[in-house]
Short mmCIF file of N, CA and C in Angstrom, two decimals:
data_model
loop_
_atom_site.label_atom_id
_atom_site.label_comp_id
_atom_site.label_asym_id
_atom_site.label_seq_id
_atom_site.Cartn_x
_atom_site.Cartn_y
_atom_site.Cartn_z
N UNK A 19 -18.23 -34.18 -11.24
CA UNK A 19 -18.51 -33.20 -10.20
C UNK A 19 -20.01 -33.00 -10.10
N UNK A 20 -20.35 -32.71 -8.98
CA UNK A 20 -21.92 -32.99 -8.86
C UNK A 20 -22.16 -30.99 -8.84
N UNK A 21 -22.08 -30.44 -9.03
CA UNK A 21 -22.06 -28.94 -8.59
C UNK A 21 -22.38 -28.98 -10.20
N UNK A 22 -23.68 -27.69 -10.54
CA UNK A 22 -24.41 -27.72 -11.60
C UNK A 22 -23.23 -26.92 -12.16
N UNK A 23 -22.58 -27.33 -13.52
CA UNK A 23 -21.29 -26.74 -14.69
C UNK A 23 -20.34 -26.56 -13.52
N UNK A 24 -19.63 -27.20 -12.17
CA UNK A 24 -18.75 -26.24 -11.63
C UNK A 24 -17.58 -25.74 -12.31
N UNK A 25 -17.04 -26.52 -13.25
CA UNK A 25 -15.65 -26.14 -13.91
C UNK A 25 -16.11 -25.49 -15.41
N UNK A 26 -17.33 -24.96 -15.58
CA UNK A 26 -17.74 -24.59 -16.91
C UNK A 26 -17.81 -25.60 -17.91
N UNK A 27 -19.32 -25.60 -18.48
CA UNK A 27 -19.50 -26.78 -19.51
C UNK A 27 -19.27 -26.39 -20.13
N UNK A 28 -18.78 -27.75 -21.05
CA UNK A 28 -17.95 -27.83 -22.21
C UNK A 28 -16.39 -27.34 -22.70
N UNK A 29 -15.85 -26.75 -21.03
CA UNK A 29 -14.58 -26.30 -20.83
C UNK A 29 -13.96 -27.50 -20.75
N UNK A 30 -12.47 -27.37 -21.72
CA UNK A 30 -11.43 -28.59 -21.48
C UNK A 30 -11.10 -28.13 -20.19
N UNK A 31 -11.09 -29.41 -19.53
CA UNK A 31 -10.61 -29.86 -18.01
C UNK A 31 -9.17 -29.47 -17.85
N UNK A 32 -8.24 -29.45 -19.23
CA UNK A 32 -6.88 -29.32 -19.43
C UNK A 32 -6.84 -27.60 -18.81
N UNK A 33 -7.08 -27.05 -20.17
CA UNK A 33 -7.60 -25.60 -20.25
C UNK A 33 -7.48 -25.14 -18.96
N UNK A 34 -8.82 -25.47 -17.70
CA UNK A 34 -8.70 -25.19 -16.91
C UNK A 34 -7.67 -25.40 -15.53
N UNK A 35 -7.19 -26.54 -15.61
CA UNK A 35 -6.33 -27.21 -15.15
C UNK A 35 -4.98 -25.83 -15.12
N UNK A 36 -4.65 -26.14 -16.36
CA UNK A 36 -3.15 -24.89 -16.65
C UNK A 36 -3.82 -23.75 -16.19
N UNK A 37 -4.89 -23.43 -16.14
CA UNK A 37 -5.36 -22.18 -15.54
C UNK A 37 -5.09 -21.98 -14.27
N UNK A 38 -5.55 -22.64 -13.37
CA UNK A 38 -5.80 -23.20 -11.95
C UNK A 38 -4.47 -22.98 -11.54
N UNK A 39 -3.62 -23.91 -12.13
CA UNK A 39 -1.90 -24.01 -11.45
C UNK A 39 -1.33 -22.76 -11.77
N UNK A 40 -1.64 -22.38 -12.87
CA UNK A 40 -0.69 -21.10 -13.28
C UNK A 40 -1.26 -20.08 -13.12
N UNK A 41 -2.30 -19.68 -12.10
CA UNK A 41 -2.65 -18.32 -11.74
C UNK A 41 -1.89 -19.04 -10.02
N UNK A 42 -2.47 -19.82 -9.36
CA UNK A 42 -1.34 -20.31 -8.13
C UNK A 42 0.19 -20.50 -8.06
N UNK A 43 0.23 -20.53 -9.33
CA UNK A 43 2.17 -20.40 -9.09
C UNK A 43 2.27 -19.01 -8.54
N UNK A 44 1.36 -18.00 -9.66
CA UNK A 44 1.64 -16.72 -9.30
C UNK A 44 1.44 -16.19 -8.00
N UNK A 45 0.07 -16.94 -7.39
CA UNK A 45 -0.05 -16.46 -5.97
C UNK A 45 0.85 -16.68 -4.82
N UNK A 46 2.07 -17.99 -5.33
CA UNK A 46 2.95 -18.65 -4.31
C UNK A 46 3.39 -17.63 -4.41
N UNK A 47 3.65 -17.32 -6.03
CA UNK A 47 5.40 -16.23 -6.15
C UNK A 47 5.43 -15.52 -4.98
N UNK A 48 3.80 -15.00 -5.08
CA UNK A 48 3.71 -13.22 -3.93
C UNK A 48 3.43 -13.82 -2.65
N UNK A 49 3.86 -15.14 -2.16
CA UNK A 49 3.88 -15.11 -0.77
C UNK A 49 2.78 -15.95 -0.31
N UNK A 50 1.48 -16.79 -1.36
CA UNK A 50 0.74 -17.36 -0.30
C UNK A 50 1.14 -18.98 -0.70
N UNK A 51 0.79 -19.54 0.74
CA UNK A 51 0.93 -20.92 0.28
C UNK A 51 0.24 -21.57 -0.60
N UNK A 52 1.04 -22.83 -1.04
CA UNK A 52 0.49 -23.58 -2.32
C UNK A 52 -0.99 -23.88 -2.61
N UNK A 53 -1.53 -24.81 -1.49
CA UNK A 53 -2.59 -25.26 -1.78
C UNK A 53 -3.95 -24.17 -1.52
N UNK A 54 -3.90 -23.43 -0.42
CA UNK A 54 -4.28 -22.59 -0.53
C UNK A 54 -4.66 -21.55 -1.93
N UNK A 55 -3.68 -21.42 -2.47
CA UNK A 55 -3.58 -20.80 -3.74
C UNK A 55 -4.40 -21.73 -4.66
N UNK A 56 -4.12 -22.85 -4.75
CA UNK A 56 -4.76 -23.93 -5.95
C UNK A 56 -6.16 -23.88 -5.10
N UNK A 57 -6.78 -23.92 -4.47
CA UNK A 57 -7.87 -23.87 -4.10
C UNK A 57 -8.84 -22.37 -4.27
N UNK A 58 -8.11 -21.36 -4.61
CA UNK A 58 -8.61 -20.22 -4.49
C UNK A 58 -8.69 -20.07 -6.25
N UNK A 59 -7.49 -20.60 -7.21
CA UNK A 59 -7.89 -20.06 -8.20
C UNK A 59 -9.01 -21.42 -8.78
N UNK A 60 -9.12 -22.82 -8.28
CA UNK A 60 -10.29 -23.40 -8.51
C UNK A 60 -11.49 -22.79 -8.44
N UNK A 61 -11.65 -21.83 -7.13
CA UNK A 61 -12.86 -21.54 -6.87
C UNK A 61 -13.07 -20.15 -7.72
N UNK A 62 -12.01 -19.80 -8.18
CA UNK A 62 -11.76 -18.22 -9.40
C UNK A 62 -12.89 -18.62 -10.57
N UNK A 63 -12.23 -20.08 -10.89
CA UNK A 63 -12.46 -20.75 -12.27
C UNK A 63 -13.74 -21.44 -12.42
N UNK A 64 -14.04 -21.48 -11.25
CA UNK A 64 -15.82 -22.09 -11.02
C UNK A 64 -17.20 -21.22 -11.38
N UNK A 65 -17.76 -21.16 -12.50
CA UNK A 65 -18.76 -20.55 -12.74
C UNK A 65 -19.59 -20.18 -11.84
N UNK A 66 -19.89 -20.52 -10.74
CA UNK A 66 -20.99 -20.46 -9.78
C UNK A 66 -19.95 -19.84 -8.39
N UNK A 67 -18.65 -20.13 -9.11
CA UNK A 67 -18.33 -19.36 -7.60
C UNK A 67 -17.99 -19.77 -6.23
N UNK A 68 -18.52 -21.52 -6.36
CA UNK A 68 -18.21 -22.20 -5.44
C UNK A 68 -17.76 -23.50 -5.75
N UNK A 69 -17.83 -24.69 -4.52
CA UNK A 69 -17.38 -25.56 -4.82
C UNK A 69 -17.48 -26.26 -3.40
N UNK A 70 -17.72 -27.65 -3.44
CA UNK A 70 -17.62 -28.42 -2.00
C UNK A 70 -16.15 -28.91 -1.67
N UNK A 71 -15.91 -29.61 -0.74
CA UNK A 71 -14.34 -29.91 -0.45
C UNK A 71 -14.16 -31.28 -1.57
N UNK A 72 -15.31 -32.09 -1.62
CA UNK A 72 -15.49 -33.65 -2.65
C UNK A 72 -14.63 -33.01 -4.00
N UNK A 73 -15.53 -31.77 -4.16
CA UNK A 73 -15.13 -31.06 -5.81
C UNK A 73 -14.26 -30.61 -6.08
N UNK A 74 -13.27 -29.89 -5.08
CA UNK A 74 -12.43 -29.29 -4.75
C UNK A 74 -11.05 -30.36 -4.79
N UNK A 75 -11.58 -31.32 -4.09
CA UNK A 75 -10.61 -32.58 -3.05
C UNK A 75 -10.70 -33.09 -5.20
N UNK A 76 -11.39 -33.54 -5.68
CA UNK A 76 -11.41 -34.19 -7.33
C UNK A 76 -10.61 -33.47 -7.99
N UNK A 77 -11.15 -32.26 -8.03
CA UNK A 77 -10.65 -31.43 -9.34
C UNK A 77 -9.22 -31.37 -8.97
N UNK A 78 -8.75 -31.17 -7.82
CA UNK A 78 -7.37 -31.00 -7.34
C UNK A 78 -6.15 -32.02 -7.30
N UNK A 79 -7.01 -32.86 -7.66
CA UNK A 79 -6.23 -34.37 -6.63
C UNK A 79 -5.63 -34.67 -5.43
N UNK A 80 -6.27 -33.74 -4.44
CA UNK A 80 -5.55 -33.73 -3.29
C UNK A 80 -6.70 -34.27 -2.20
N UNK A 81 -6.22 -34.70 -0.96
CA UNK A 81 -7.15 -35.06 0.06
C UNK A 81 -8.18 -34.25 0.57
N UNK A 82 -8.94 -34.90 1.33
CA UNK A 82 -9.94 -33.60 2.09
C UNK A 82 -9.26 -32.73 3.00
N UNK A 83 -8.20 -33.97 3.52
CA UNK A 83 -7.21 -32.84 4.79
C UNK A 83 -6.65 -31.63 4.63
N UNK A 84 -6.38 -31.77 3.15
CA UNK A 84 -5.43 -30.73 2.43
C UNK A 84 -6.83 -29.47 2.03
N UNK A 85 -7.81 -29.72 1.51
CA UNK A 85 -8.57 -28.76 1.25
C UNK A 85 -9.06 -28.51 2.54
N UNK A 86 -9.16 -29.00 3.50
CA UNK A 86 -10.02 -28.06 4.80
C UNK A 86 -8.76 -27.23 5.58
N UNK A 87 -7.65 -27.90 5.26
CA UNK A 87 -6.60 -26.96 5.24
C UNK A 87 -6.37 -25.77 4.95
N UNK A 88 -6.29 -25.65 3.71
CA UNK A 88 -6.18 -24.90 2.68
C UNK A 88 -7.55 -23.13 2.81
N UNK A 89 -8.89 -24.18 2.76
CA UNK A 89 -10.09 -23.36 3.01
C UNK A 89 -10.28 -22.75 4.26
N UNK A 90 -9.26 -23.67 5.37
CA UNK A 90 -9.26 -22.25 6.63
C UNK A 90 -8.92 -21.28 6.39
N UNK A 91 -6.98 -21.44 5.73
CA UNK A 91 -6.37 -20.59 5.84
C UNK A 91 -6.97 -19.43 4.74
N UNK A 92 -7.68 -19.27 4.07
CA UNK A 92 -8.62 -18.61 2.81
C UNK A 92 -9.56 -18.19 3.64
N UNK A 93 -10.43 -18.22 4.60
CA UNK A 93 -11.23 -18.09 5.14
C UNK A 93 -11.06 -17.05 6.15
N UNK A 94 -9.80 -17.20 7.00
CA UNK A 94 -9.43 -16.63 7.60
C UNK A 94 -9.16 -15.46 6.98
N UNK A 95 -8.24 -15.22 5.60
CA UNK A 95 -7.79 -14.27 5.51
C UNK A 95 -8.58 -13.51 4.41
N UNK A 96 -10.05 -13.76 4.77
CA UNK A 96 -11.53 -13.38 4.18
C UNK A 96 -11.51 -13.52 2.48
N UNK A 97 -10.95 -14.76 1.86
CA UNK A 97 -11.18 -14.22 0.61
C UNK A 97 -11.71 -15.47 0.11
N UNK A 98 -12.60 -16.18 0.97
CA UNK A 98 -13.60 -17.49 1.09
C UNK A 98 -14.44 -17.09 2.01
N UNK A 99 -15.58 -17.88 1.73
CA UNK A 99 -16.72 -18.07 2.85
C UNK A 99 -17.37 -19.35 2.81
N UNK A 100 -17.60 -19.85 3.61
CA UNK A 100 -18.27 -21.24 3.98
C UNK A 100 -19.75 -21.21 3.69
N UNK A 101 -20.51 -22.04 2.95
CA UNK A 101 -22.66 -22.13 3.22
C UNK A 101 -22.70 -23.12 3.20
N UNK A 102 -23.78 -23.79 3.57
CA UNK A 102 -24.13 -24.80 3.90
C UNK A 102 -25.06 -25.32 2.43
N UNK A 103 -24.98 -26.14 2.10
CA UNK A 103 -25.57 -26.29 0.97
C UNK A 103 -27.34 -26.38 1.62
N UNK A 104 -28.53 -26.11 1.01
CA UNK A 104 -29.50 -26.32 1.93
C UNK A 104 -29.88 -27.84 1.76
N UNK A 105 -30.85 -28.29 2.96
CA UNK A 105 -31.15 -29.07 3.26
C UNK A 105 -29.93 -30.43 3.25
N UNK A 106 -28.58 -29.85 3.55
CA UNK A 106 -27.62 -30.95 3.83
C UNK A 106 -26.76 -30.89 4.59
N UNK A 107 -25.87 -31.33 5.03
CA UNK A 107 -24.57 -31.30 5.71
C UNK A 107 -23.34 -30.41 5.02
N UNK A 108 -23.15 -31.17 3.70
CA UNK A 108 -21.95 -30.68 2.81
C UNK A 108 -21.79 -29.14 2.66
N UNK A 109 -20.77 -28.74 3.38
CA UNK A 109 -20.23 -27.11 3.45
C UNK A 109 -19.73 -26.86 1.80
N UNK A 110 -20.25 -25.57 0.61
CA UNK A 110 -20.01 -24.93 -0.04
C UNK A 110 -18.89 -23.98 0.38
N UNK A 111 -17.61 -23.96 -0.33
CA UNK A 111 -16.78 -22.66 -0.20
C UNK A 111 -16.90 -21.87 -1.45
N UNK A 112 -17.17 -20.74 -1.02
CA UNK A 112 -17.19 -19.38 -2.45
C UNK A 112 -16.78 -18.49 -2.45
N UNK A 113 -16.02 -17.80 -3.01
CA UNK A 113 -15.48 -16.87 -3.29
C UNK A 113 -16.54 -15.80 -4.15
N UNK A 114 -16.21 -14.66 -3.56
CA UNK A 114 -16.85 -13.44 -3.90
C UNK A 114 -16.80 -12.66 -4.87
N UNK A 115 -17.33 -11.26 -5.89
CA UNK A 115 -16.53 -10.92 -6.33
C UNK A 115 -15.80 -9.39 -5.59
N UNK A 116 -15.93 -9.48 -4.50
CA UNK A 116 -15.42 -8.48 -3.66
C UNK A 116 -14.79 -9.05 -2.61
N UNK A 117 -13.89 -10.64 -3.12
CA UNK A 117 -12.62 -11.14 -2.32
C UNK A 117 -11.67 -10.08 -2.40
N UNK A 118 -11.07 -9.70 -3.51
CA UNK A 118 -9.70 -8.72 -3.68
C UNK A 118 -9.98 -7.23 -2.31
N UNK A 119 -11.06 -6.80 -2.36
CA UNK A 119 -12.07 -6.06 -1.43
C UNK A 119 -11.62 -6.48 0.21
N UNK A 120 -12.23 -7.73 0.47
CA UNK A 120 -11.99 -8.00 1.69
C UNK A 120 -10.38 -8.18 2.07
N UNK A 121 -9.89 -8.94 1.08
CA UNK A 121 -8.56 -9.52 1.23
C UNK A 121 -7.67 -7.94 1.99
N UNK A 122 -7.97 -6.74 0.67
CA UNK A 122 -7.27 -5.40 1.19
C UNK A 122 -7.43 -4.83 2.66
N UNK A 123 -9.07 -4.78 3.09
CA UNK A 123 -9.17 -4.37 3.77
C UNK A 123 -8.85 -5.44 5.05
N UNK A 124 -9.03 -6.47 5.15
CA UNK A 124 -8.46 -6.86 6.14
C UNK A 124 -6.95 -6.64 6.26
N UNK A 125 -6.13 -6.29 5.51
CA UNK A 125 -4.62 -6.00 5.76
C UNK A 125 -4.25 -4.38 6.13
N UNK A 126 -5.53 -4.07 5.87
CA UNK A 126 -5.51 -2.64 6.04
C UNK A 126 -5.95 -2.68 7.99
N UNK A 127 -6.29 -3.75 8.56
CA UNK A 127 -6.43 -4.19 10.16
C UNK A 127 -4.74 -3.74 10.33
N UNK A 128 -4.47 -4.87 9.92
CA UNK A 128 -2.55 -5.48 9.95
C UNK A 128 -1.89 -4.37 10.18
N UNK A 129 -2.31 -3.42 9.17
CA UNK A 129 -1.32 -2.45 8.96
C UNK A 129 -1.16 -1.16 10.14
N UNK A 130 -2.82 -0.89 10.62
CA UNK A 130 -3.37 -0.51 11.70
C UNK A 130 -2.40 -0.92 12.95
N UNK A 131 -2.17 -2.49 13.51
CA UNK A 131 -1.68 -2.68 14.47
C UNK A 131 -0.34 -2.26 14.25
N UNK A 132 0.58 -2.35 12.79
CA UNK A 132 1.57 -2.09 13.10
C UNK A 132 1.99 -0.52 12.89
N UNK A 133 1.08 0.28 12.46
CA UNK A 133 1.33 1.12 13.01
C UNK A 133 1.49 1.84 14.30
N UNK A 134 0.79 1.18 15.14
CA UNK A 134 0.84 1.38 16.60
C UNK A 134 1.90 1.01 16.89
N UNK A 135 2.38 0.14 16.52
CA UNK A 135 3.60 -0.29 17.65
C UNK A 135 4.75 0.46 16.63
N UNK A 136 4.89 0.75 15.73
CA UNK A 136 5.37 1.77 15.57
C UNK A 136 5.52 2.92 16.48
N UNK A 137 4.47 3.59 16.35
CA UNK A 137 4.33 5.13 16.87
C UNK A 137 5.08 4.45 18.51
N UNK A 138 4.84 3.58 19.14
CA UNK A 138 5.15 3.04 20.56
C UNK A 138 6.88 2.76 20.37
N UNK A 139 7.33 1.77 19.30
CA UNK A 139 8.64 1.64 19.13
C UNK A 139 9.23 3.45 19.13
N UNK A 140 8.75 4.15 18.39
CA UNK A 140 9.32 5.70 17.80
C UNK A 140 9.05 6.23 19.42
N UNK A 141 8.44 6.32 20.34
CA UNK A 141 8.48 6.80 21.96
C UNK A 141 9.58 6.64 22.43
N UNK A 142 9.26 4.96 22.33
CA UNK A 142 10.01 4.30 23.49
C UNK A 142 11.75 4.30 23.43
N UNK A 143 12.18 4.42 21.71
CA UNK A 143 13.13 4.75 21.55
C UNK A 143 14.17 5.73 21.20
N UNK A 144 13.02 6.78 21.04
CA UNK A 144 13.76 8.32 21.03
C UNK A 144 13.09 8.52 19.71
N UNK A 145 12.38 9.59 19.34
CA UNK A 145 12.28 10.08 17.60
C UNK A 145 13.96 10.49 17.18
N UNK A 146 14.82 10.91 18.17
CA UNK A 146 15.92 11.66 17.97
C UNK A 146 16.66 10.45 17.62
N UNK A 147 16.68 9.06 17.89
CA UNK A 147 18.14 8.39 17.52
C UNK A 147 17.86 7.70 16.38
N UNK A 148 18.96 7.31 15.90
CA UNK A 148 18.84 6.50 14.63
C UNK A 148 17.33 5.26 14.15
N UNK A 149 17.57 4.49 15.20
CA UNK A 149 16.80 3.88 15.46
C UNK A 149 15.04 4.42 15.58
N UNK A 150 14.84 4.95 16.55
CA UNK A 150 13.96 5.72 16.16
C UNK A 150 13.27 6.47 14.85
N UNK A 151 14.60 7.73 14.54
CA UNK A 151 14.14 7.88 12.86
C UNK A 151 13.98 6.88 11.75
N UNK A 152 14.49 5.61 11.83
CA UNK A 152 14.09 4.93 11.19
C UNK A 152 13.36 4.05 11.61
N UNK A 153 12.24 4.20 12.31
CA UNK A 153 11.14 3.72 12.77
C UNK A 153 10.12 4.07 11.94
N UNK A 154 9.80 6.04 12.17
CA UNK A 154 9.18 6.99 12.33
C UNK A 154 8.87 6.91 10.62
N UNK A 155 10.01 6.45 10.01
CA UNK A 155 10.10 6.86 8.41
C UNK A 155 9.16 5.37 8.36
N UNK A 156 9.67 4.09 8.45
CA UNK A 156 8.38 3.25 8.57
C UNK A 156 7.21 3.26 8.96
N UNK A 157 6.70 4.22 9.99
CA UNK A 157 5.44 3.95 10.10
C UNK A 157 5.04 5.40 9.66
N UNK A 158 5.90 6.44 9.23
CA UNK A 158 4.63 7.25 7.79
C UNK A 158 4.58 6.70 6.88
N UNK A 159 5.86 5.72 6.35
CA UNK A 159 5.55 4.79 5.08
C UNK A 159 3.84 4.08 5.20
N UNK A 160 3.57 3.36 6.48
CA UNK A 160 2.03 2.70 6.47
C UNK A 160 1.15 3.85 6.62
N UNK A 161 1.50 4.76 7.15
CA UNK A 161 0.28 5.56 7.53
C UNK A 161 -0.04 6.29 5.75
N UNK A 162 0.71 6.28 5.20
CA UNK A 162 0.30 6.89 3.90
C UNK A 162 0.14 5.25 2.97
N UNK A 163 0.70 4.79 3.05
CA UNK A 163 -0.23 3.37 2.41
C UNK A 163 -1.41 3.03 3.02
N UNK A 164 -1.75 3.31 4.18
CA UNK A 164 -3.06 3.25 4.68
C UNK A 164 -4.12 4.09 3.78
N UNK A 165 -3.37 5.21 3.70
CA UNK A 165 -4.55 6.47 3.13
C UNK A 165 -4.98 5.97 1.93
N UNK A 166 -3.38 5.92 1.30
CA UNK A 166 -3.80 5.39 -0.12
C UNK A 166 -4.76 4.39 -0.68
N UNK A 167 -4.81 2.90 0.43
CA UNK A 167 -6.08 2.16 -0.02
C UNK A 167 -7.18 2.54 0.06
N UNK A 168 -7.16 3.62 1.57
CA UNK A 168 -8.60 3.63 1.61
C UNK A 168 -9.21 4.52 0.21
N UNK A 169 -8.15 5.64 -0.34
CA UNK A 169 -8.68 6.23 -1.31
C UNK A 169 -8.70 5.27 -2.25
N UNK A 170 -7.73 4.34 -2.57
CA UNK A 170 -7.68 3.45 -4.12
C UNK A 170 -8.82 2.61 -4.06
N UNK A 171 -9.85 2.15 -2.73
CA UNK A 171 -10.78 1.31 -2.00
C UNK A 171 -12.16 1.77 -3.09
N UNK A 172 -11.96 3.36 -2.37
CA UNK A 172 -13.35 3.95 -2.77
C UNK A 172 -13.32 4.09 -4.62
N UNK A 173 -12.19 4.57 -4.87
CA UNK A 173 -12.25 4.64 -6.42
C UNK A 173 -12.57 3.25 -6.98
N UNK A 174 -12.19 2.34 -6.42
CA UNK A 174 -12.42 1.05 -7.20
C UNK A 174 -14.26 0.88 -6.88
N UNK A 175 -14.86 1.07 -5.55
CA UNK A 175 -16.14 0.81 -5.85
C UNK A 175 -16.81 1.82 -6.65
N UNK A 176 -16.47 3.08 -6.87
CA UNK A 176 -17.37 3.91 -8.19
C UNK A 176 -16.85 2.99 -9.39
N UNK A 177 -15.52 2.52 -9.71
CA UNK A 177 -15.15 2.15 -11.04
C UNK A 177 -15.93 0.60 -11.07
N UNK A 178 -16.13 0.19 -10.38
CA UNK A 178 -16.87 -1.50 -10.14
C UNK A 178 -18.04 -0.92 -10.53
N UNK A 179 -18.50 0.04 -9.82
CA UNK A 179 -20.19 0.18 -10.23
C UNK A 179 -20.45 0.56 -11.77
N UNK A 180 -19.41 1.57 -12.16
CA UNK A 180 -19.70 2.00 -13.22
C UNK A 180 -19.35 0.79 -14.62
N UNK A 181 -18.79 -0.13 -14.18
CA UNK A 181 -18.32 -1.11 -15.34
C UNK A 181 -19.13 -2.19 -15.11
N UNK A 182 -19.53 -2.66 -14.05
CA UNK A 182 -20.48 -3.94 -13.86
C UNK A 182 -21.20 -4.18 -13.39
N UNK A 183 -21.94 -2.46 -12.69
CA UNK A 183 -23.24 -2.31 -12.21
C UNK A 183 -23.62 -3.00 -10.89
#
């Protein structure tokens, strides 16, 4: 790998390897796709944080198709970012340490829209009928999971600051 220590020197390749797959099994469990996942905990496991698609596409054994794949769908759902390495062509993907950060708050968008169409479903179909009340009970369910991140949001950046400055 040409990326200065990307997989940590003097780390067994194994070591990291079982690392890699078995923090991505876990991410399938909860719903994200595979490669995606193996690409996100590569870039977990990367000292520097990043990684090119070559390094990515090696360490993985998978194609480039599969990692530019993979690094959209990560990208998109903000818990990657693309740089340009300087003075080259070859795109760097890195992960942050305020991915878990973005990842929330962008679902905290999600949750936004569906609360709306909530409150619109709960109109359009009566608060009074069944249907309705069990709308209404779903979307205070988000509207108080909403609150809750934003409060669990802010506690985590005093507790981030206070543990790792």
């Amino acid at each position: 790998m040409t990326e200065e220590n990307p997989g940590g020197k003097g780390r067994d390749p194994e070591v990291v390897s079982r690392f890699v797959e078995g923090f991505a099994a876990q991410l399938v469990e909860a719903g994200m796709q595979r490669m995606p996942a193996r690409i996100f905990a590569a870039l977990l496991a990367s000292d520097a944080g990043a990684l090119t698609s070559a390094e990515l596409g090696e360490q993985l054994q998978v194609s480039p198709a599969a990692v530019s794949g993979g690094v959209r769908y990560l990208a998109q759902q903000h818990m990657v970012s693309r740089e340009r390495e300087p003075g080259s062509r070859r795109e760097r993907y890195r992960v942050h340490s305020d991915q878990w950060y973005e990842a929330l708050t962008n679902r905290e968008a999600v949750i936004k829209r569906w609360e709306a169409a909530l409150g619109e479903g709960v109109a359009g179909l009566g608060a009074d009928t069944p249907a309705g009340r069990r709308l209404a009970e779903t979307l205070a369910f988000f509207e108080f999971v909403d609150g809750e991140i934003a409060a669990m949001m802010e506690r985590w950046r005093v507790h981030r600051e206070e543990r790792f400055g």
